[in-house]
Amino acid sequence: MNNQIIRLIKGVFISIFLFYGSFPAVSQEESGEARRRPLRLTASIGHTYLPKDTRVGKDVAILPSFGLDIEYWFSRRFAVGLHNDLELLHFQVVEQNDIIIERDYPVLVTFDLIFNVYKGLTVYFGPGAELESHENFFVTRIGIEYEVEIGNNWDLHPVFFHDVRRNAYDTFSFGLGVGKRF
């Protein structure tokens, strides 16, 4: 576990370093544009698909989940975000060699670099951790969302992301979020 925390901290610092290394280019990009409000808070609801065998067999395991995210946009194209999700079930996953991983309402926290590809279509990637009472896992998240502005700095956005847990199971999540810019 200590090695996972150290790797997570290293990943966060490397991500911040790489992001701030591109900051002068980002500043020049914004010079002629009206700047949007930089802080965005989002609440989302979704479903997490577990593509592994569960304790009850090969049934499809779909877990309800809630998300609460905070993002800081340095420009129209680049941001960093702290994305947090709570999976709302107790479940067990059967891994290789019939090892059972028990999960009880796990919380996922990722620190993501966000890039607006084209008119509200964003992709993000970052390291994080799945925190749970039995065992914690290092997580790498990659995701995509499409932001639709609905007025007064509010937006709706469908979201899809893939979480890869180190030495454990992977999940795919679909959801719908509501965001507010400040």
PDB file of C-alpha atoms in Angstrom, residues 5-105:
ATOM      1  CA  ILE A   5       0.600   5.963  -2.257  1.00  0.00           C
ATOM      2  CA  ILE A   6       4.119   7.000  -3.228  1.00  0.00           C
ATOM      3  CA  ARG A   7       3.373   6.273  -6.903  1.00  0.00           C
ATOM      4  CA  LEU A   8       0.112   8.215  -6.658  1.00  0.00           C
ATOM      5  CA  ILE A   9       1.891  11.239  -5.156  1.00  0.00           C
ATOM      6  CA  LYS A  10       4.640  11.044  -7.801  1.00  0.00           C
ATOM      7  CA  GLY A  11       2.002  10.848 -10.543  1.00  0.00           C
ATOM      8  CA  VAL A  12       0.191  13.905  -9.204  1.00  0.00           C
ATOM      9  CA  PHE A  13       3.407  15.947  -8.992  1.00  0.00           C
ATOM     10  CA  ILE A  14       4.531  14.892 -12.470  1.00  0.00           C
ATOM     11  CA  SER A  15       1.092  15.781 -13.859  1.00  0.00           C
ATOM     12  CA  ILE A  16       1.189  19.205 -12.210  1.00  0.00           C
ATOM     13  CA  PHE A  17       4.741  19.808 -13.458  1.00  0.00           C
ATOM     14  CA  LEU A  18       3.836  18.841 -17.030  1.00  0.00           C
ATOM     15  CA  PHE A  19       0.702  20.943 -16.934  1.00  0.00           C
ATOM     16  CA  TYR A  20       2.408  24.074 -15.598  1.00  0.00           C
ATOM     17  CA  GLY A  21       5.178  23.601 -18.162  1.00  0.00           C
ATOM     18  CA  SER A  22       2.602  24.378 -20.860  1.00  0.00           C
ATOM     19  CA  PHE A  23       1.095  27.336 -18.966  1.00  0.00           C
ATOM     20  CA  PRO A  24       2.759  30.172 -20.998  1.00  0.00           C
ATOM     21  CA  ALA A  25       1.304  28.735 -24.213  1.00  0.00           C
ATOM     22  CA  VAL A  26      -2.128  28.535 -22.583  1.00  0.00           C
ATOM     23  CA  SER A  27      -1.958  32.178 -21.456  1.00  0.00           C
ATOM     24  CA  GLN A  28      -1.175  33.399 -24.966  1.00  0.00           C
ATOM     25  CA  GLU A  29      -4.078  31.419 -26.388  1.00  0.00           C
ATOM     26  CA  GLU A  30      -6.607  33.314 -24.236  1.00  0.00           C
ATOM     27  CA  SER A  31      -5.389  36.844 -25.024  1.00  0.00           C
ATOM     28  CA  GLY A  32      -8.053  37.698 -27.626  1.00  0.00           C
ATOM     29  CA  GLU A  33     -10.947  35.661 -26.214  1.00  0.00           C
ATOM     30  CA  ALA A  34     -13.513  36.425 -23.575  1.00  0.00           C
ATOM     31  CA  ARG A  35     -12.661  34.269 -20.575  1.00  0.00           C
ATOM     32  CA  ARG A  36     -15.247  31.923 -19.058  1.00  0.00           C
ATOM     33  CA  ARG A  37     -15.544  31.505 -15.317  1.00  0.00           C
ATOM     34  CA  PRO A  38     -12.689  29.194 -14.334  1.00  0.00           C
ATOM     35  CA  LEU A  39     -14.137  27.139 -11.456  1.00  0.00           C
ATOM     36  CA  ARG A  40     -16.659  24.390 -12.250  1.00  0.00           C
ATOM     37  CA  LEU A  41     -18.493  22.219  -9.706  1.00  0.00           C
ATOM     38  CA  THR A  42     -20.352  19.165 -10.952  1.00  0.00           C
ATOM     39  CA  ALA A  43     -22.721  16.630  -9.434  1.00  0.00           C
ATOM     40  CA  SER A  44     -23.462  13.477 -11.398  1.00  0.00           C
ATOM     41  CA  ILE A  45     -25.366  10.245 -11.219  1.00  0.00           C
ATOM     42  CA  GLY A  46     -24.424   7.160 -13.142  1.00  0.00           C
ATOM     43  CA  HIS A  47     -23.901   3.453 -13.398  1.00  0.00           C
ATOM     44  CA  THR A  48     -20.639   1.552 -13.146  1.00  0.00           C
ATOM     45  CA  TYR A  49     -20.339  -1.648 -15.163  1.00  0.00           C
ATOM     46  CA  LEU A  50     -18.200  -4.379 -13.631  1.00  0.00           C
ATOM     47  CA  PRO A  51     -16.974  -6.671 -16.458  1.00  0.00           C
ATOM     48  CA  LYS A  52     -15.632  -9.462 -14.196  1.00  0.00           C
ATOM     49  CA  ASP A  53     -17.145 -12.490 -12.547  1.00  0.00           C
ATOM     50  CA  THR A  54     -18.929 -11.686  -9.325  1.00  0.00           C
ATOM     51  CA  ARG A  55     -19.416 -14.012  -6.397  1.00  0.00           C
ATOM     52  CA  VAL A  56     -22.839 -15.026  -7.710  1.00  0.00           C
ATOM     53  CA  GLY A  57     -21.486 -15.980 -11.150  1.00  0.00           C
ATOM     54  CA  LYS A  58     -21.131 -14.351 -14.526  1.00  0.00           C
ATOM     55  CA  ASP A  59     -24.122 -12.062 -14.075  1.00  0.00           C
ATOM     56  CA  VAL A  60     -23.728  -8.492 -15.240  1.00  0.00           C
ATOM     57  CA  ALA A  61     -22.882  -6.314 -12.268  1.00  0.00           C
ATOM     58  CA  ILE A  62     -24.089  -2.731 -12.630  1.00  0.00           C
ATOM     59  CA  LEU A  63     -23.474  -0.477  -9.651  1.00  0.00           C
ATOM     60  CA  PRO A  64     -25.251   2.845  -9.062  1.00  0.00           C
ATOM     61  CA  SER A  65     -22.824   5.700  -8.436  1.00  0.00           C
ATOM     62  CA  PHE A  66     -22.749   9.369  -7.507  1.00  0.00           C
ATOM     63  CA  GLY A  67     -20.036  11.845  -8.431  1.00  0.00           C
ATOM     64  CA  LEU A  68     -18.905  15.207  -7.137  1.00  0.00           C
ATOM     65  CA  ASP A  69     -16.201  16.957  -9.147  1.00  0.00           C
ATOM     66  CA  ILE A  70     -14.322  20.239  -8.995  1.00  0.00           C
ATOM     67  CA  GLU A  71     -12.378  21.576 -11.975  1.00  0.00           C
ATOM     68  CA  TYR A  72     -10.231  24.627 -12.545  1.00  0.00           C
ATOM     69  CA  TRP A  73     -10.030  25.843 -16.156  1.00  0.00           C
ATOM     70  CA  PHE A  74      -6.842  27.729 -17.001  1.00  0.00           C
ATOM     71  CA  SER A  75      -8.164  28.454 -20.502  1.00  0.00           C
ATOM     72  CA  ARG A  76     -10.925  27.268 -22.814  1.00  0.00           C
ATOM     73  CA  ARG A  77      -8.826  24.195 -23.599  1.00  0.00           C
ATOM     74  CA  PHE A  78      -6.955  23.130 -20.439  1.00  0.00           C
ATOM     75  CA  ALA A  79      -8.018  22.316 -16.893  1.00  0.00           C
ATOM     76  CA  VAL A  80      -7.231  20.167 -13.885  1.00  0.00           C
ATOM     77  CA  GLY A  81      -9.927  18.356 -11.972  1.00  0.00           C
ATOM     78  CA  LEU A  82     -10.508  16.439  -8.783  1.00  0.00           C
ATOM     79  CA  HIS A  83     -13.100  13.804  -9.708  1.00  0.00           C
ATOM     80  CA  ASN A  84     -14.758  11.862  -6.878  1.00  0.00           C
ATOM     81  CA  ASP A  85     -17.173   8.948  -7.179  1.00  0.00           C
ATOM     82  CA  LEU A  86     -19.037   6.776  -4.698  1.00  0.00           C
ATOM     83  CA  GLU A  87     -20.205   3.323  -5.826  1.00  0.00           C
ATOM     84  CA  LEU A  88     -23.350   2.539  -3.873  1.00  0.00           C
ATOM     85  CA  LEU A  89     -23.203  -1.210  -3.273  1.00  0.00           C
ATOM     86  CA  HIS A  90     -21.436  -3.925  -1.371  1.00  0.00           C
ATOM     87  CA  PHE A  91     -20.031  -6.423  -3.901  1.00  0.00           C
ATOM     88  CA  GLN A  92     -17.418  -9.100  -4.381  1.00  0.00           C
ATOM     89  CA  VAL A  93     -15.244  -9.691  -7.427  1.00  0.00           C
ATOM     90  CA  VAL A  94     -13.657 -13.043  -8.288  1.00  0.00           C
ATOM     91  CA  GLU A  95     -10.152 -12.486  -9.685  1.00  0.00           C
ATOM     92  CA  GLN A  96      -7.587 -14.893 -11.116  1.00  0.00           C
ATOM     93  CA  ASN A  97      -6.845 -17.985  -9.004  1.00  0.00           C
ATOM     94  CA  ASP A  98     -10.308 -17.634  -7.411  1.00  0.00           C
ATOM     95  CA  ILE A  99      -9.196 -14.724  -5.212  1.00  0.00           C
ATOM     96  CA  ILE A 100     -12.223 -12.827  -3.932  1.00  0.00           C
ATOM     97  CA  ILE A 101     -11.978  -9.056  -3.627  1.00  0.00           C
ATOM     98  CA  GLU A 102     -14.638  -7.661  -1.330  1.00  0.00           C
ATOM     99  CA  ARG A 103     -15.744  -4.047  -1.850  1.00  0.00           C
ATOM    100  CA  ASP A 104     -18.017  -2.107   0.460  1.00  0.00           C
ATOM    101  CA  TYR A 105     -19.168   1.264  -0.952  1.00  0.00           C
TER     102      TYR A 105
END
